[in-house]
Coordinates of C-alpha atoms and ligand atoms in Angstrom, one line a residue:
X1 CA -131.3 -187.9 34.1
X2 CA -134.4 -188.0 36.2
X3 CA -136.7 -190.6 34.9
X4 CA -139.8 -188.6 35.7
X5 CA -138.6 -185.9 33.4
X6 CA -137.4 -187.9 30.4
X7 CA -139.2 -191.2 30.0
X8 CA -142.8 -189.9 30.0
X9 CA -142.3 -186.6 28.3
X10 CA -145.9 -186.0 27.4
X11 CA -147.1 -186.4 30.9
X12 CA -145.7 -183.7 33.1
X13 CA -148.1 -181.0 31.9
X14 CA -151.0 -183.5 31.7
X15 CA -150.3 -184.5 35.3
X16 CA -150.4 -180.9 36.5
X17 CA -153.6 -180.3 34.7
X18 CA -155.2 -183.6 35.9
X19 CA -154.2 -182.7 39.5
X20 CA -155.7 -179.2 39.1
X21 CA -158.9 -180.6 37.7
X22 CA -159.1 -183.2 40.6
X23 CA -158.5 -180.5 43.2
X24 CA -160.8 -178.0 41.6
X25 CA -158.0 -175.4 41.5
X26 CA -159.8 -173.4 38.9
X27 CA -163.4 -174.4 39.5
X28 CA -164.4 -171.1 41.0
X29 CA -163.4 -169.0 38.1
X30 CA -166.0 -166.8 36.4
X31 CA -166.0 -165.6 32.8
X32 CA -167.6 -162.6 31.3
X33 CA -167.2 -163.9 27.7
X34 CA -164.4 -161.4 27.2
X35 CA -161.0 -160.7 28.7
X36 CA -161.3 -158.3 31.6
X37 CA -160.3 -157.2 35.1
X38 CA -161.5 -158.8 38.4
X39 CA -164.8 -156.7 38.5
X40 CA -165.8 -157.7 35.0
X41 CA -165.0 -161.5 35.4
X42 CA -166.5 -161.9 38.8
X43 CA -169.8 -160.5 37.4
X44 CA -169.7 -163.2 34.7
X45 CA -171.0 -166.8 34.8
X46 CA -169.0 -169.8 36.0
X47 CA -166.3 -170.4 33.4
X48 CA -167.5 -173.2 31.0
X49 CA -163.9 -173.9 30.0
X50 CA -162.3 -176.3 32.4
X51 CA -158.8 -175.0 31.5
X52 CA -157.6 -172.2 29.3
X53 CA -154.3 -172.2 27.5
X54 CA -153.1 -169.8 24.9
X55 CA -150.8 -169.6 21.9
X56 CA -149.3 -166.1 21.9
X57 CA -147.1 -165.4 18.9
X58 CA -145.7 -162.0 18.2
X59 CA -146.9 -161.1 14.7
X60 CA -143.4 -160.4 13.5
X61 CA -142.7 -163.4 11.3
X62 CA -144.1 -166.7 9.9
X63 CA -144.7 -169.6 12.1
X64 CA -142.3 -172.5 11.9
X65 CA -142.1 -176.1 13.0
X66 CA -141.1 -175.1 16.5
X67 CA -144.3 -173.0 16.8
X68 CA -146.2 -176.0 15.5
X69 CA -145.0 -178.0 18.6
X70 CA -146.3 -175.2 20.8
X71 CA -149.6 -175.0 18.9
X72 CA -150.2 -178.8 19.0
X73 CA -149.4 -178.7 22.7
X74 CA -151.6 -175.8 23.8
X75 CA -154.6 -176.5 21.6
X76 CA -154.2 -180.3 22.2
X77 CA -154.3 -180.0 26.0
X78 CA -157.3 -177.6 25.8
X79 CA -159.1 -180.1 23.5
X80 CA -158.3 -183.1 25.7
X81 CA -159.3 -181.5 29.0
X82 CA -162.6 -179.7 28.1
X83 CA -160.9 -176.4 27.8
X84 CA -160.1 -173.8 25.1
X85 CA -156.9 -172.4 23.7
X86 CA -156.8 -168.7 23.0
X87 CA -155.3 -167.4 19.8
X88 CA -153.5 -164.3 21.1
X89 CA -151.4 -161.9 19.2
X90 CA -148.7 -160.6 21.5
X91 CA -148.5 -157.3 19.7
X92 CA -147.3 -155.1 22.6
X93 CA -144.1 -154.2 20.8
X94 CA -145.0 -151.4 18.4
X95 CA -142.2 -151.6 16.0
X96 CA -142.3 -155.0 14.3
X97 CA -145.8 -156.1 13.7
X98 CA -147.5 -156.4 10.4
X99 CA -150.9 -157.5 9.1
X100 CA -149.3 -159.9 6.7
X101 CA -148.0 -161.9 9.6
X102 CA -151.3 -161.8 11.5
X103 CA -153.1 -163.3 8.5
X104 CA -150.5 -166.0 7.8
X105 CA -150.4 -167.0 11.5
X106 CA -154.2 -167.4 11.8
X107 CA -154.2 -169.4 8.5
X108 CA -151.4 -171.7 9.7
X109 CA -153.1 -172.5 13.1
X110 CA -156.4 -173.3 11.3
X111 CA -154.6 -175.3 8.7
X112 CA -153.0 -177.3 11.4
X113 CA -156.5 -178.3 12.5
X114 CA -157.2 -176.0 15.5
X115 CA -159.9 -173.6 16.3
X116 CA -160.3 -170.9 18.9
X117 CA -164.1 -171.0 18.7
X118 CA -165.5 -172.6 21.8
X119 CA -168.4 -172.2 24.3
X120 CA -170.0 -169.6 22.1
X121 CA -167.0 -167.3 22.1
X122 CA -164.3 -166.5 19.5
X123 CA -161.1 -166.5 21.5
X124 CA -159.0 -164.5 19.1
X125 CA -157.3 -161.7 21.1
X126 CA -154.8 -158.9 20.6
X127 CA -152.7 -158.0 23.6
X128 CA -152.6 -154.4 22.5
X129 CA -156.3 -154.1 23.4
X130 CA -155.1 -154.4 27.0
X131 CA -152.9 -151.3 27.0
X132 CA -155.4 -149.3 29.0
X133 CA -155.5 -152.0 31.7
X134 CA -151.7 -152.3 31.7
X135 CA -151.4 -148.6 32.2
X136 CA -153.9 -148.8 35.1
X137 CA -152.0 -151.7 36.6
X138 CA -148.7 -149.8 36.4
X139 CA -150.3 -146.9 38.3
X140 CA -151.7 -149.3 40.9
X141 CA -148.2 -150.7 41.5
X142 CA -146.9 -147.1 41.9
X143 CA -149.6 -146.3 44.4
X144 CA -148.9 -149.4 46.4
X145 CA -145.1 -148.5 46.5
X146 CA -144.2 -151.3 44.2
X147 CA -142.8 -149.3 41.2
X148 CA -140.8 -146.2 40.6
X149 CA -139.6 -144.0 37.8
X150 CA -135.9 -144.3 37.2
X151 CA -133.9 -141.7 35.4
X152 CA -130.6 -143.5 35.3
X153 CA -129.1 -144.0 31.9
X154 CA -129.4 -147.4 30.2
X155 CA -125.7 -147.9 30.8
X156 CA -126.0 -147.0 34.5
X157 CA -128.9 -149.3 34.9
X158 CA -126.9 -152.1 33.3
X159 CA -123.9 -151.6 35.5
X160 CA -125.9 -151.2 38.7
X161 CA -127.9 -154.4 38.0
X162 CA -124.9 -156.4 39.2
X163 CA -123.9 -159.8 38.0
X164 CA -124.5 -163.4 38.9
X165 CA -121.9 -163.1 41.6
X166 CA -122.4 -159.5 42.7
X167 CA -125.5 -157.8 44.1
X168 CA -127.0 -154.9 42.3
X169 CA -126.9 -151.3 43.5
X170 CA -130.0 -149.4 44.3
X171 CA -130.9 -146.6 41.9
X172 CA -130.7 -143.1 43.4
X173 CA -134.4 -142.7 42.4
X174 CA -135.6 -145.9 44.1
X175 CA -137.1 -144.2 47.0
X176 CA -139.0 -141.4 45.2
X177 CA -142.2 -140.6 46.9
X178 CA -145.3 -142.2 45.4
X179 CA -146.8 -138.9 44.3
X180 CA -143.7 -137.9 42.4
X181 CA -143.6 -141.3 40.7
X182 CA -147.2 -141.0 39.7
X183 CA -146.7 -137.5 38.4
X184 CA -143.6 -138.5 36.4
X185 CA -145.2 -141.6 35.0
X186 CA -148.2 -139.5 33.8
X187 CA -145.7 -137.1 32.2
X188 CA -144.1 -140.1 30.4
X189 CA -147.5 -141.1 29.1
X190 CA -148.2 -137.5 28.1
X191 CA -145.1 -137.3 25.9
X192 CA -143.3 -134.8 28.2
X193 CA -140.0 -136.8 28.2
X194 CA -137.7 -138.1 25.5
X195 CA -137.5 -141.7 24.4
X196 CA -135.2 -143.6 26.7
X197 CA -134.9 -140.8 29.3
X198 CA -136.7 -142.7 32.0
X199 CA -138.4 -146.0 32.7
X200 CA -140.8 -147.3 35.2
X201 CA -139.3 -150.1 37.2
X202 CA -140.8 -152.7 39.6
X203 CA -139.4 -152.2 43.1
X204 CA -138.4 -155.7 44.2
X205 CA -134.9 -156.6 45.3
X206 CA -131.6 -155.4 43.9
X207 CA -129.9 -158.1 45.9
X208 CA -132.0 -161.0 44.5
X209 CA -130.0 -164.0 43.3
X210 CA -132.4 -164.0 40.4
X211 CA -131.3 -161.0 38.2
X212 CA -134.8 -160.8 36.7
X213 CA -136.0 -159.6 40.1
X214 CA -133.6 -156.8 40.4
X215 CA -136.1 -154.1 39.8
X216 CA -137.0 -155.0 36.2
X217 CA -138.3 -152.3 33.8
X218 CA -142.0 -152.5 33.2
X219 CA -142.7 -149.4 31.0
X220 CA -140.5 -147.6 28.6
X221 CA -140.9 -144.5 26.4
X222 CA -141.0 -145.2 22.7
X223 CA -142.5 -142.9 20.1
X224 CA -143.7 -145.4 17.6
X225 CA -146.9 -145.8 15.7
X226 CA -148.7 -149.0 16.7
X227 CA -150.6 -151.0 14.1
X228 CA -153.7 -151.2 16.4
X229 CA -153.5 -148.2 18.7
X230 CA -151.8 -145.7 16.3
X231 CA -150.2 -142.8 18.2
X232 CA -152.3 -143.1 21.3
X233 CA -149.3 -144.2 23.3
X234 CA -145.7 -143.2 23.5
X235 CA -145.1 -145.5 26.4
X236 CA -145.2 -149.3 26.0
X237 CA -145.1 -152.1 28.6
X238 CA -142.2 -154.5 28.7
X239 CA -143.0 -158.1 27.6
X240 CA -142.3 -159.6 31.0
X241 CA -144.9 -157.2 32.6
X242 CA -147.4 -157.5 29.8
X243 CA -147.5 -161.2 29.4
X244 CA -148.8 -162.3 32.9
X245 CA -151.4 -159.5 32.7
X246 CA -152.6 -160.8 29.3
X247 CA -152.9 -164.3 30.7
X248 CA -154.8 -163.1 33.8
X249 CA -157.3 -160.9 31.9
X250 CA -158.1 -163.9 29.6
X251 CA -158.7 -166.3 32.5
X252 CA -155.8 -168.4 31.4
X253 CA -155.2 -171.3 33.8
X254 CA -152.0 -172.9 32.4
X255 CA -149.6 -170.6 30.7
X256 CA -147.1 -172.8 28.9
X257 CA -143.9 -171.4 27.6
X258 CA -140.4 -172.4 26.6
X259 CA -137.6 -173.1 29.1
X260 CA -135.8 -169.8 28.7
X261 CA -138.7 -168.1 30.6
X262 CA -138.1 -170.3 33.7
X263 CA -136.2 -167.5 35.5
X264 CA -139.0 -165.1 34.7
X265 CA -141.6 -167.2 36.5
X266 CA -141.0 -165.4 39.9
X267 CA -141.6 -162.1 38.3
X268 CA -144.7 -163.4 36.5
X269 CA -146.1 -164.4 39.9
X270 CA -144.9 -161.2 41.5
X271 CA -146.9 -159.1 39.1
X272 CA -150.0 -161.1 39.3
X273 CA -150.0 -161.3 43.1
X274 CA -149.6 -157.6 43.5
X275 CA -152.4 -156.8 41.0
X276 CA -154.7 -159.4 42.6
X277 CA -153.9 -157.8 46.0
X278 CA -154.9 -154.5 44.6
X279 CA -158.2 -156.0 43.5
X280 CA -157.5 -155.6 39.8
X281 CA -157.2 -159.2 38.8
X282 CA -159.4 -162.1 39.7
X283 CA -158.1 -165.2 41.6
X284 CA -157.2 -168.0 41.1
X285 CA -154.3 -166.6 39.0
X286 CA -152.8 -168.3 36.0
X287 CA -149.6 -170.3 36.5
X288 CA -146.6 -170.5 34.2
X289 CA -145.0 -173.9 33.2
X290 CA -142.0 -174.4 31.0
X291 CA -141.1 -177.0 28.4
X292 CA -138.1 -177.6 26.2
X293 CA -138.3 -175.8 22.8
X294 CA -138.1 -177.9 19.7
X295 CA -134.6 -178.1 18.2
X296 CA -134.6 -180.1 15.0
X297 CA -131.4 -181.2 13.2
X298 CA -130.7 -179.7 9.7
X299 CA -133.3 -177.0 10.5
X300 CA -133.0 -173.4 11.5
X301 CA -135.9 -171.9 13.5
X302 CA -134.5 -168.5 14.4
X303 CA -136.9 -165.9 13.0
X304 CA -134.0 -163.6 12.2
X305 CA -132.1 -166.3 10.2
X306 CA -135.2 -167.4 8.4
X307 CA -135.8 -163.8 7.4
X308 CA -132.3 -163.6 6.1
X309 CA -132.8 -166.7 4.0
X310 CA -135.8 -165.1 2.4
X311 CA -134.4 -161.6 2.1
X312 CA -131.1 -162.6 0.6
X313 CA -132.8 -165.0 -1.9
X314 CA -131.3 -168.2 -0.6
X315 CA -134.9 -169.6 -0.9
X316 CA -137.9 -168.4 -2.9
X317 CA -140.0 -166.9 -0.2
X318 CA -141.5 -167.8 3.2
X319 CA -143.4 -170.7 1.6
X320 CA -140.5 -172.2 -0.3
X321 CA -140.9 -175.9 0.2
X322 CA -137.5 -176.1 1.8
X323 CA -138.4 -173.7 4.6
X324 CA -139.4 -175.0 8.0
X325 CA -142.2 -172.6 8.1
X326 CA -145.7 -174.0 8.3
X327 CA -146.5 -172.5 4.9
X328 CA -143.3 -174.0 3.6
X329 CA -144.1 -177.5 5.1
X330 CA -147.6 -177.3 3.6
X331 CA -146.3 -176.5 0.2
X332 CA -143.8 -179.3 0.5
X333 CA -146.7 -181.7 0.9
X334 CA -146.8 -182.1 4.7
X335 CA -150.3 -182.8 6.1
X336 CA -151.6 -181.3 9.4
X337 CA -152.0 -184.9 10.6
X338 CA -148.3 -185.6 10.0
X339 CA -147.3 -182.5 12.0
X340 CA -149.6 -183.4 14.8
X341 CA -148.3 -186.9 14.8
X342 CA -144.7 -185.6 15.0
X343 CA -145.6 -183.3 17.9
X344 CA -147.2 -186.3 19.7
X345 CA -144.2 -188.5 19.1
X346 CA -141.6 -186.0 20.4
X347 CA -143.8 -185.2 23.4
X348 CA -142.8 -182.5 25.9
X349 CA -139.9 -182.5 28.2
X350 CA -138.2 -180.3 30.7
X351 CA -134.8 -180.9 29.2
X352 CA -133.4 -179.4 26.0
X353 CA -132.5 -181.9 23.4
X354 CA -132.2 -182.3 19.6
X355 CA -134.8 -184.1 17.6
X356 CA -133.5 -185.8 14.5
X357 CA -135.0 -184.6 11.2
X358 CA -135.9 -188.1 10.3
X359 CA -138.5 -188.1 13.1
X360 CA -140.4 -185.4 11.2
X361 CA -140.1 -187.2 7.9
X362 CA -141.0 -190.5 9.5
X363 CA -144.3 -189.0 10.8
X364 CA -144.9 -187.7 7.3
X365 CA -144.3 -191.1 5.6
X366 CA -146.5 -192.8 8.2
X367 CA -149.3 -190.4 7.5
X368 CA -149.0 -190.3 3.7
X369 CA -148.6 -194.0 3.3
X370 CA -152.2 -194.8 3.9
X371 CA -153.6 -191.6 2.2
X372 CA -151.5 -190.8 -0.9
X373 CA -152.9 -192.1 -4.2
X374 CA -150.3 -194.2 -6.1
X375 CA -149.2 -193.2 -9.6
X376 CA -146.5 -194.0 -12.0
X377 CA -144.0 -191.3 -13.0
X378 CA -140.8 -191.6 -14.9
X379 CA -138.2 -189.1 -13.6
X380 CA -135.3 -189.9 -15.8
X381 CA -137.0 -191.0 -19.1
X382 CA -135.7 -193.0 -22.0
X383 CA -138.0 -194.2 -24.7
X384 CA -138.9 -197.9 -25.1
X385 CA -140.3 -199.2 -28.4
X386 CA -142.4 -202.3 -28.4
X387 CA -141.3 -203.6 -31.8
X388 CA -144.0 -206.3 -32.2
X389 CA -146.9 -204.0 -31.1
X390 CA -148.4 -203.2 -34.5
X391 CA -148.1 -206.9 -35.6
X392 CA -149.8 -208.1 -32.4
X393 CA -152.5 -205.4 -31.9
X394 CA -152.6 -203.3 -35.0
X395 CA -151.0 -199.9 -35.5
X396 CA -152.1 -197.2 -33.0
X397 CA -153.7 -199.6 -30.7
X398 CA -154.0 -198.5 -27.0
X399 CA -154.4 -201.3 -24.5
X400 CA -156.3 -200.4 -21.4
X401 CA -154.6 -201.1 -18.1
X402 CA -155.8 -200.5 -14.6
X403 CA -154.3 -200.3 -11.1
X404 CA -155.6 -199.6 -7.6
X405 CA -155.4 -196.0 -6.5
X406 CA -154.1 -197.5 -3.2
X407 CA -152.9 -201.1 -2.8
X408 CA -154.6 -201.4 0.6
X409 CA -157.7 -199.3 0.1
X410 CA -159.9 -200.8 -2.7
X411 CA -162.5 -198.1 -1.7
X412 CA -160.2 -195.5 -3.2
X413 CA -161.0 -197.0 -6.5
X414 CA -158.9 -197.8 -9.6
X415 CA -157.0 -195.7 -12.0
X416 CA -157.0 -196.3 -15.8
X417 CA -154.3 -195.7 -18.3
X418 CA -153.3 -197.2 -21.7
X419 CA -150.3 -199.1 -22.7
X420 CA -149.1 -198.0 -26.2
X421 CA -146.5 -199.0 -28.7
X422 CA -144.0 -196.4 -27.3
X423 CA -143.5 -195.8 -23.7
X424 CA -140.9 -194.1 -21.4
X425 CA -139.1 -196.0 -18.7
X426 CA -136.4 -195.0 -16.2
X427 CA -133.0 -194.9 -17.9
X428 CA -131.6 -197.0 -15.1
X429 CA -134.0 -199.8 -16.0
X430 CA -132.0 -200.8 -19.0
X431 CA -128.3 -201.8 -19.2
X432 CA -126.5 -203.2 -22.1
X433 CA -124.1 -205.1 -19.9
X434 CA -125.8 -205.7 -16.6
X435 CA -123.9 -206.5 -13.4
X436 CA -124.8 -209.8 -11.6
X437 CA -128.2 -209.7 -9.9
X438 CA -129.6 -207.1 -12.3
X439 CA -133.2 -208.2 -13.2
X440 CA -134.5 -205.4 -15.3
X441 CA -134.0 -204.9 -19.0
X442 CA -130.9 -206.1 -20.9
X443 CA -130.7 -207.8 -24.3
X444 CA -132.4 -211.1 -24.0
X445 CA -133.9 -210.6 -20.5
X446 CA -137.6 -210.5 -19.7
X447 CA -139.3 -208.2 -17.1
X448 CA -142.8 -207.1 -16.5
X449 CA -144.2 -203.7 -17.3
X450 CA -146.1 -203.0 -14.1
X451 CA -149.9 -203.5 -14.6
X452 CA -149.1 -204.5 -18.2
X453 CA -147.3 -207.3 -20.1
X454 CA -144.1 -209.2 -19.7
X455 CA -141.7 -207.9 -22.3
X456 CA -138.4 -209.2 -23.6
X457 CA -135.6 -206.8 -24.4
X458 CA -134.0 -207.1 -27.8
X459 CA -131.5 -204.3 -27.7
X460 CA -131.3 -200.5 -28.1
X461 CA -130.8 -197.6 -30.5
X462 CA -128.0 -195.1 -30.1
X463 CA -127.1 -191.8 -31.6
X464 CA -123.8 -191.0 -33.3
X465 CA -122.1 -190.3 -29.9
X466 CA -123.1 -193.6 -28.6
X467 CA -125.9 -192.4 -26.3
X468 CA -128.8 -194.7 -25.9
X469 CA -131.8 -193.1 -27.6
X470 CA -134.3 -195.9 -27.3
X471 CA -134.6 -199.3 -25.7
X472 CA -136.1 -202.1 -27.9
X473 CA -138.4 -204.9 -26.7
X474 CA -141.1 -207.2 -27.7
X475 CA -144.4 -208.0 -25.9
X476 CA -144.7 -211.6 -24.7
X477 CA -148.3 -212.4 -25.8
X478 CA -150.9 -213.5 -23.3
X479 CA -149.0 -212.3 -20.2
X480 CA -151.1 -209.2 -19.2
X481 CA -151.5 -208.6 -15.5
X482 CA -154.8 -209.6 -14.2
X483 CA -155.4 -212.2 -17.0
X484 CA -155.2 -216.0 -16.5
X485 CA -151.9 -216.1 -18.5
X486 CA -150.2 -213.5 -16.2
X487 CA -148.1 -216.1 -14.4
X488 CA -147.3 -218.2 -17.4
X489 CA -143.9 -216.5 -17.6
X490 CA -141.9 -215.9 -14.4
X491 CA -139.8 -212.7 -14.3
X492 CA -137.8 -211.1 -11.5
X493 CA -138.0 -207.5 -12.6
X494 CA -140.9 -205.2 -12.6
X495 CA -140.7 -201.9 -14.4
X496 CA -142.7 -198.7 -14.0
X497 CA -143.5 -196.8 -17.2
X498 CA -145.7 -194.1 -18.8
X499 CA -147.1 -194.1 -22.3
X500 CA -145.1 -191.8 -24.6
X501 CA -148.2 -190.8 -26.5
X502 CA -150.7 -190.5 -23.6
X503 CA -148.5 -189.7 -20.6
X504 CA -147.9 -186.0 -19.7
X505 CA -144.7 -184.1 -19.3
X506 CA -144.4 -182.7 -15.8
X507 CA -142.0 -180.3 -14.0
X508 CA -140.8 -182.0 -10.9
X509 CA -138.9 -180.2 -8.1
X510 CA -136.7 -182.6 -6.2
X511 CA -136.2 -181.0 -2.8
X512 CA -133.8 -182.1 -0.2
X513 CA -132.5 -180.7 3.1
X514 CA -131.6 -177.1 3.0
X515 CA -128.4 -177.6 5.0
X516 CA -125.7 -180.2 4.8
X517 CA -124.9 -180.0 8.5
X518 CA -127.1 -181.3 11.3
X519 CA -126.4 -178.2 13.4
X520 CA -126.1 -175.4 10.8
X521 CA -125.4 -172.6 13.3
X522 CA -123.3 -174.6 15.8
X523 CA -120.1 -173.3 17.2
X524 CA -120.4 -169.8 15.8
X525 CA -120.4 -171.0 12.2
X526 CA -122.3 -168.9 9.6
X527 CA -125.3 -171.1 8.8
X528 CA -125.1 -169.9 5.2
X529 CA -121.8 -171.7 4.8
X530 CA -123.5 -175.1 4.9
X531 CA -126.4 -174.4 2.6
X532 CA -127.0 -177.6 0.6
X533 CA -126.2 -176.7 -3.1
X534 CA -128.5 -179.6 -4.2
X535 CA -131.5 -178.7 -2.0
X536 CA -133.6 -178.0 -5.2
X537 CA -133.2 -179.7 -8.5
X538 CA -135.8 -179.2 -11.3
X539 CA -136.3 -182.1 -13.8
X540 CA -138.7 -182.8 -16.6
X541 CA -140.5 -186.1 -16.0
X542 CA -143.4 -188.0 -17.4
X543 CA -146.5 -188.8 -15.4
X544 CA -149.6 -190.9 -15.8
X545 CA -152.3 -189.1 -17.9
X546 CA -154.6 -188.9 -14.9
X547 CA -152.2 -186.6 -13.2
X548 CA -152.3 -183.9 -15.9
X549 CA -154.9 -181.9 -13.9
X550 CA -154.2 -183.1 -10.4
X551 CA -155.8 -180.7 -7.9
X552 CA -153.3 -178.4 -6.3
X553 CA -152.1 -179.8 -2.9
X554 CA -153.1 -183.4 -3.8
X555 CA -150.6 -185.9 -2.6
X556 CA -149.2 -188.9 -4.5
X557 CA -146.8 -191.7 -4.0
X558 CA -144.9 -192.1 -7.3
X559 CA -144.2 -195.8 -7.2
X560 CA -140.5 -196.4 -6.4
X561 CA -139.7 -192.7 -6.1
X562 CA -141.4 -191.2 -3.0
X563 CA -144.2 -188.8 -2.1
X564 CA -145.0 -185.9 -4.3
X565 CA -147.5 -183.1 -4.1
X566 CA -149.1 -181.0 -6.8
X567 CA -147.6 -177.5 -6.2
X568 CA -150.3 -175.3 -4.7
X569 CA -149.1 -172.2 -6.5
X570 CA -147.7 -173.3 -9.9
X571 CA -149.9 -176.3 -10.8
X572 CA -151.9 -175.7 -14.0
X573 CA -154.2 -178.0 -15.7
X574 CA -152.3 -179.8 -18.5
X575 CA -149.0 -178.4 -17.2
X576 CA -148.5 -180.2 -13.9
X577 CA -145.8 -179.2 -11.4
X578 CA -145.0 -181.6 -8.5
X579 CA -142.8 -181.1 -5.4
X580 CA -141.0 -184.0 -4.0
X581 CA -142.3 -184.2 -0.4
X582 CA -139.9 -186.9 0.7
X583 CA -138.3 -190.1 -0.6
X584 CA -139.7 -193.5 0.4
X585 CA -137.0 -194.1 2.8
X586 CA -134.5 -192.0 4.7
X587 CA -131.5 -191.7 2.4
X588 CA -129.5 -189.6 4.9
X589 CA -128.9 -192.4 7.4
X590 CA -125.3 -193.2 8.0
Ligands
ATP601 P1 -139.0 -164.3 19.0 O1 -137.5 -164.6 18.9 O2 -139.4 -163.3 17.9 O3 -139.6 -164.1 20.3 P2 -140.3 -166.8 19.1 O4 -139.8 -167.9 18.3 O5 -140.2 -166.9 20.5 O6 -139.6 -165.6 18.4 P3 -143.1 -166.1 19.3 O7 -143.9 -165.5 18.3 O8 -142.8 -165.3 20.6 O9 -141.7 -166.5 18.6 O10 -143.6 -167.5 19.8 C1 -144.9 -167.9 20.0 C2 -144.9 -169.1 20.8 O11 -144.3 -170.2 20.2 C3 -144.2 -168.9 22.2 O12 -145.1 -169.3 23.2 C4 -143.0 -169.8 22.1 O13 -142.8 -170.4 23.3 C5 -143.4 -170.9 21.1 N1 -142.2 -171.3 20.3 C6 -141.4 -170.6 19.5 N2 -140.4 -171.3 19.1 C7 -140.5 -172.6 19.6 C8 -139.8 -173.8 19.5 N3 -138.7 -173.9 18.8 N4 -140.3 -174.9 20.1 C9 -141.4 -174.8 20.8 N5 -142.1 -173.7 21.0 C10 -141.7 -172.6 20.4
MG602 MG1 -141.0 -165.0 21.7

């Protein structure tokens, strides 16, 4: 455990950037206000962005909480150091991309609070717009003797690549003359050869201890219609070749990726050095840095598995509030600030580790506590009849009560609701035969109706089967909260309630973790085997009248119960629907 790596996790990238800024590593860069080759950038003005980072998702799925870490990191560093983070769609793979994903990804990044608008430019880019340059780069490598067309079968290539302990074997096509390579590569481009019949490979070192340097493929033949370039190309660059080029064309300074790309870094540098030598790319070149991806307990972040949850109907879509997708977290009631806070707290490190799910919920509670309006809701209602109401106040009387919207923010105002002769309370707030230490309602005992009067319980009504159908109590006169007599009677229990005649029925979705195991896919287990059968429970509850038309997405703390959000899709005026965002405390702790 090196201290440097683990105790100051948020610093290693910052230190690198601060050092580069101090040394002026990137001070000489020029920028033409668009991605481009060396000639184009050199003719531009001095780059106004001190650093350039990028967030480069493949538009083949919805973003999840792991991407959120990368977004907060890349956009956060750019913001903190006078730079800009590019929003780049890595759409070089023709087969998987869809507009639906592009839209949802841009939405999610903006919702998280970030922008790619800076220094007068909109830094929203599509890697497929660089195909022409990538092709030119490949020809330049061929001309300089750094690439060759290989006609081995995929299987031969695999076998000849060698292993960790055995060197690879040179391809019989490795020493083809440049002119022949060039001609064949052009034929590949022109559709003269079948898919998979040949590839263009970088000519590096088949004996390298780093297998990624054993002549990696850089272009393949693939007849597929691309969403941006249509049928213009039947050859496509490999990701490891395309990515460094995308970074360089965009003037990226710090290219931050996850740890599994560490072994690719030498190839990243190899590609850029060769193309800069050929005069195609401007120096100084971007540099790649790796950080540990986010692993969160109780959560799956594999795109394939998330897709399976959606497609097989284990959840109700990508934005199901149980999904770790950004759209799911949003619908669950997460705020952008909570996710940013989470990203800050976990920091970045060079070592893979697991973050406990409670860290995410903790950041959420810390953010919502100061923001969420308070409200009373009764989730498991039983009726309570105030039997001396009519005698005291007259039949049908409604007694105005008021409470702060937030106990610590008077500026958020007050909320008004009426106490009436019949209310609903939580079923657990009445017991016929209470255990020791129970301070709520039982025959003879007094408790306070929050923001209202002290009441004394007199008994209950039951149906033929013995179920309690109503609790009976009497108002203790002159004890209303906020009046001089409020403290004249001391009680130990305080009860939340909603007026039965003025409160509003609401659908409430009680969400919980989607999996019962901290590591749902550990040890080869099928993650579907530990789906939590109680991850969603729908109940009918009662809420304060003011919540009947809560704005979709508005957040509340239901006193005693936790944080809830008005569902952004299903909320309708007069027919409220709330999602439980999280309980007030972590109930999963051992
Ligand atoms: P795929 O398996 O399809 O490649 P991916 O999760 O790597 O999926 P990308 O769209 O390639 O998805 O990811 C975009 C960016 O998000 C990458 O730069 C990647 O490093 C980062 N990213 C993805 N997952 C995580 C994670 N769990 N933690 C941190 N960063 C992540
Ligand atoms: Mg990826």
